[in-house]
Structure formats: C-alpha cells, structure tokens
Coordinates of C-alpha atoms in Angstrom, one line a residue:
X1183 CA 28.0 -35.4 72.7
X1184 CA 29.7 -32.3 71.9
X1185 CA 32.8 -32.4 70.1
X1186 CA 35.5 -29.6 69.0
X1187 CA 38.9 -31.3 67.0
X1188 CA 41.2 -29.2 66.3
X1189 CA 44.3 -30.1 63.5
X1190 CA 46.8 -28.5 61.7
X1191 CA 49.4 -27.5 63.8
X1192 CA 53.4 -28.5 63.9
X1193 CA 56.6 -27.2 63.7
X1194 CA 57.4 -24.6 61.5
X1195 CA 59.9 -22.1 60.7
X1196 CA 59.9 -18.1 61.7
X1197 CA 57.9 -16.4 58.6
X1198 CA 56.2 -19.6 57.7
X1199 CA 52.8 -20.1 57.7
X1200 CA 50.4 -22.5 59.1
X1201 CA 46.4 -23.7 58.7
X1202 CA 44.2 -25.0 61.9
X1203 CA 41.4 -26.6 61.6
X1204 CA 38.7 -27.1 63.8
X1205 CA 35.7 -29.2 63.0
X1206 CA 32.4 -29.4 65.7
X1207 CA 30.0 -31.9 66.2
X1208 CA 26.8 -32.4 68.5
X1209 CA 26.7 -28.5 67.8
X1210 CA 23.9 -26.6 66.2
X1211 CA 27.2 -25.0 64.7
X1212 CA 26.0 -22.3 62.4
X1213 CA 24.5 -20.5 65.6
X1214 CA 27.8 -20.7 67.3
X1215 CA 30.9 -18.1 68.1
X1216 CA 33.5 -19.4 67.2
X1217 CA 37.1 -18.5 68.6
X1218 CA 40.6 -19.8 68.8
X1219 CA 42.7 -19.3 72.2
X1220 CA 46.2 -19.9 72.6
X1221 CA 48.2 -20.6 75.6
X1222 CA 52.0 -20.3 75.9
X1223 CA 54.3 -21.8 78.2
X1224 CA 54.0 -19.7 81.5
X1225 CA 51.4 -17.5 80.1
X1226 CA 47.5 -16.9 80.7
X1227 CA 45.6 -18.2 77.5
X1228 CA 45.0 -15.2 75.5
X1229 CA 41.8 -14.4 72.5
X1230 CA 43.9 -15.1 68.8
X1231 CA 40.3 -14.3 66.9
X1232 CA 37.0 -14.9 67.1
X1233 CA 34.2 -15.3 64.5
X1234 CA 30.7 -14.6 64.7
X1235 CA 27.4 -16.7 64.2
X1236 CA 27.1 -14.3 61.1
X1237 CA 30.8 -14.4 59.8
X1238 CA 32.0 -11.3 61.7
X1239 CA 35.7 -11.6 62.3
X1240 CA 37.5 -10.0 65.9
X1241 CA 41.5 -10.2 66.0
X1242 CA 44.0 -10.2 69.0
X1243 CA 46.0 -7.0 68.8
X1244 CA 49.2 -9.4 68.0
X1245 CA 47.7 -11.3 65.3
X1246 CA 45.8 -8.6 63.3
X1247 CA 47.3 -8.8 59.7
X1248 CA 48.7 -12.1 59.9
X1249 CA 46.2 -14.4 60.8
X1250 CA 42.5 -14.7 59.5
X1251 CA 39.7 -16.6 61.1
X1252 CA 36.9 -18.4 58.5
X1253 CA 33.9 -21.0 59.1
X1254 CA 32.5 -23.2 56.8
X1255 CA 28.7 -23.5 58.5
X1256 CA 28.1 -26.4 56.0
X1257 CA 31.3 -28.5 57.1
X1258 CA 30.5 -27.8 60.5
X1259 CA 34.2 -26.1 60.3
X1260 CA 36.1 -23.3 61.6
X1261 CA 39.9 -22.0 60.2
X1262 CA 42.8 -20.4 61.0
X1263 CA 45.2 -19.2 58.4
X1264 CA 48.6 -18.1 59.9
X1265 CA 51.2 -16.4 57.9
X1266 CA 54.4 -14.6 58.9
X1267 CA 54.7 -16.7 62.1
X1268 CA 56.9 -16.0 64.7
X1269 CA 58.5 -17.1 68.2
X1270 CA 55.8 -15.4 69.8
X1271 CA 53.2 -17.3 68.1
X1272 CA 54.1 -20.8 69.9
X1273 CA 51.7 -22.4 71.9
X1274 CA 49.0 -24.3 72.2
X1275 CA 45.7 -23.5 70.0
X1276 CA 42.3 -24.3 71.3
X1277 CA 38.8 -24.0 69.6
X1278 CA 36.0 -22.9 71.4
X1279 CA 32.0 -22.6 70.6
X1280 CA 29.9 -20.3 72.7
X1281 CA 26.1 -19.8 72.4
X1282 CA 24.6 -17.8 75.2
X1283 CA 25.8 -20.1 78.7
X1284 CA 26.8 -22.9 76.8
X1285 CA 30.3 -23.1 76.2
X1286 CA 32.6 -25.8 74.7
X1287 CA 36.7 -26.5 74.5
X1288 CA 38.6 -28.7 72.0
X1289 CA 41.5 -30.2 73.3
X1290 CA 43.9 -28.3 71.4
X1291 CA 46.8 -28.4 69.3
X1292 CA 50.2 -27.3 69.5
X1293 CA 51.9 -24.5 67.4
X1294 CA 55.8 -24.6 67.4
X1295 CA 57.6 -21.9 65.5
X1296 CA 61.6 -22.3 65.4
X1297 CA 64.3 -20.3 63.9

C-alpha cells in the first residue's frame, strides 16, 4: 500500500518561513520524482517544485529563490523549505511521486500565511 504524508504546515506570519515534510512508503522511493503542488482557494493546483530521481531540483516561477526542494532517499523523505512567505503562498500543499504511469497523491497539508 502506497503512502505519501505530508507535515509541517500551519499558520504563519508574512516573511516567516516554514518546513514540509513528506515521507513515502510502499514506494521504491529513490527511483521516484518527487514534487509538491499547491492549491489555493478558487485556484487550479499549480507545480511549487519538483525534484528528480537523481536530485535535480525544478521551481515554480513564483517560488524560485524562496523555497528549495530536498530528498533524503534513505528516510524515504522529501522537503520543502519555505522562507519569505507571503499571502500568495496560502494553500494547500500536496506531495506527489511519479515513475513512468504510476502516479501517487498525499493528502495534503495546509499552508496559512497572515499579516
């Protein structure tokens, strides 16, 4: 049984910063892409970054030089590091592992920056 939990999120303030977490199971992980989507209210779920089976990092336009993706193949983990958060950033943050056709979601967790 496949599983992607994600953690980390919560309220924080504009310019604060924030760590998810996302840890697989029933995954061959280390030959997985892994990538975190957001989705905000009213919007269509957007890319945030992606990271390669062999550590390659890809960045949203609106996220490049704040954020910064990282696995952790022996803790069957992947990261996102958030700094400088604003307004824009709210929403809820999903894992996902792809390999070839197969393709798995975590459920998600929610990212609330406030002023």
């Amino acid at each position: 049984q496949v599983q992607l939990v994600e953690s980390g999120g919560g309220l924080v303030q504009a310019g604060g910063s924030l760590r998810l977490s996302c840890a697989a199971s029933g995954i061959m992980f280390s030959a997985y892409a892994m990538s975190w989507y957001r989705q905000a209210p009213g919007k269509e779920r957007e890319l945030v970054a992606s990271i390669s089976s062999g550590s390659r990092p890809n960045y949203g336009d609106s996220v490049t030089g704040r954020f910064t993706i990282s696995r952790d193949n022996a803790k069957n983990t992947v990261y996102l590091q958030m700094i400088s958060l604003n307004s824009e950033d709210t929403g809820v943050y999903s894992c996902n592992a792809r390999y070839n056709t197969l393709n798995y979601w975590g459920q998600g967790t929610q990212v609330t920056v406030s002023y």
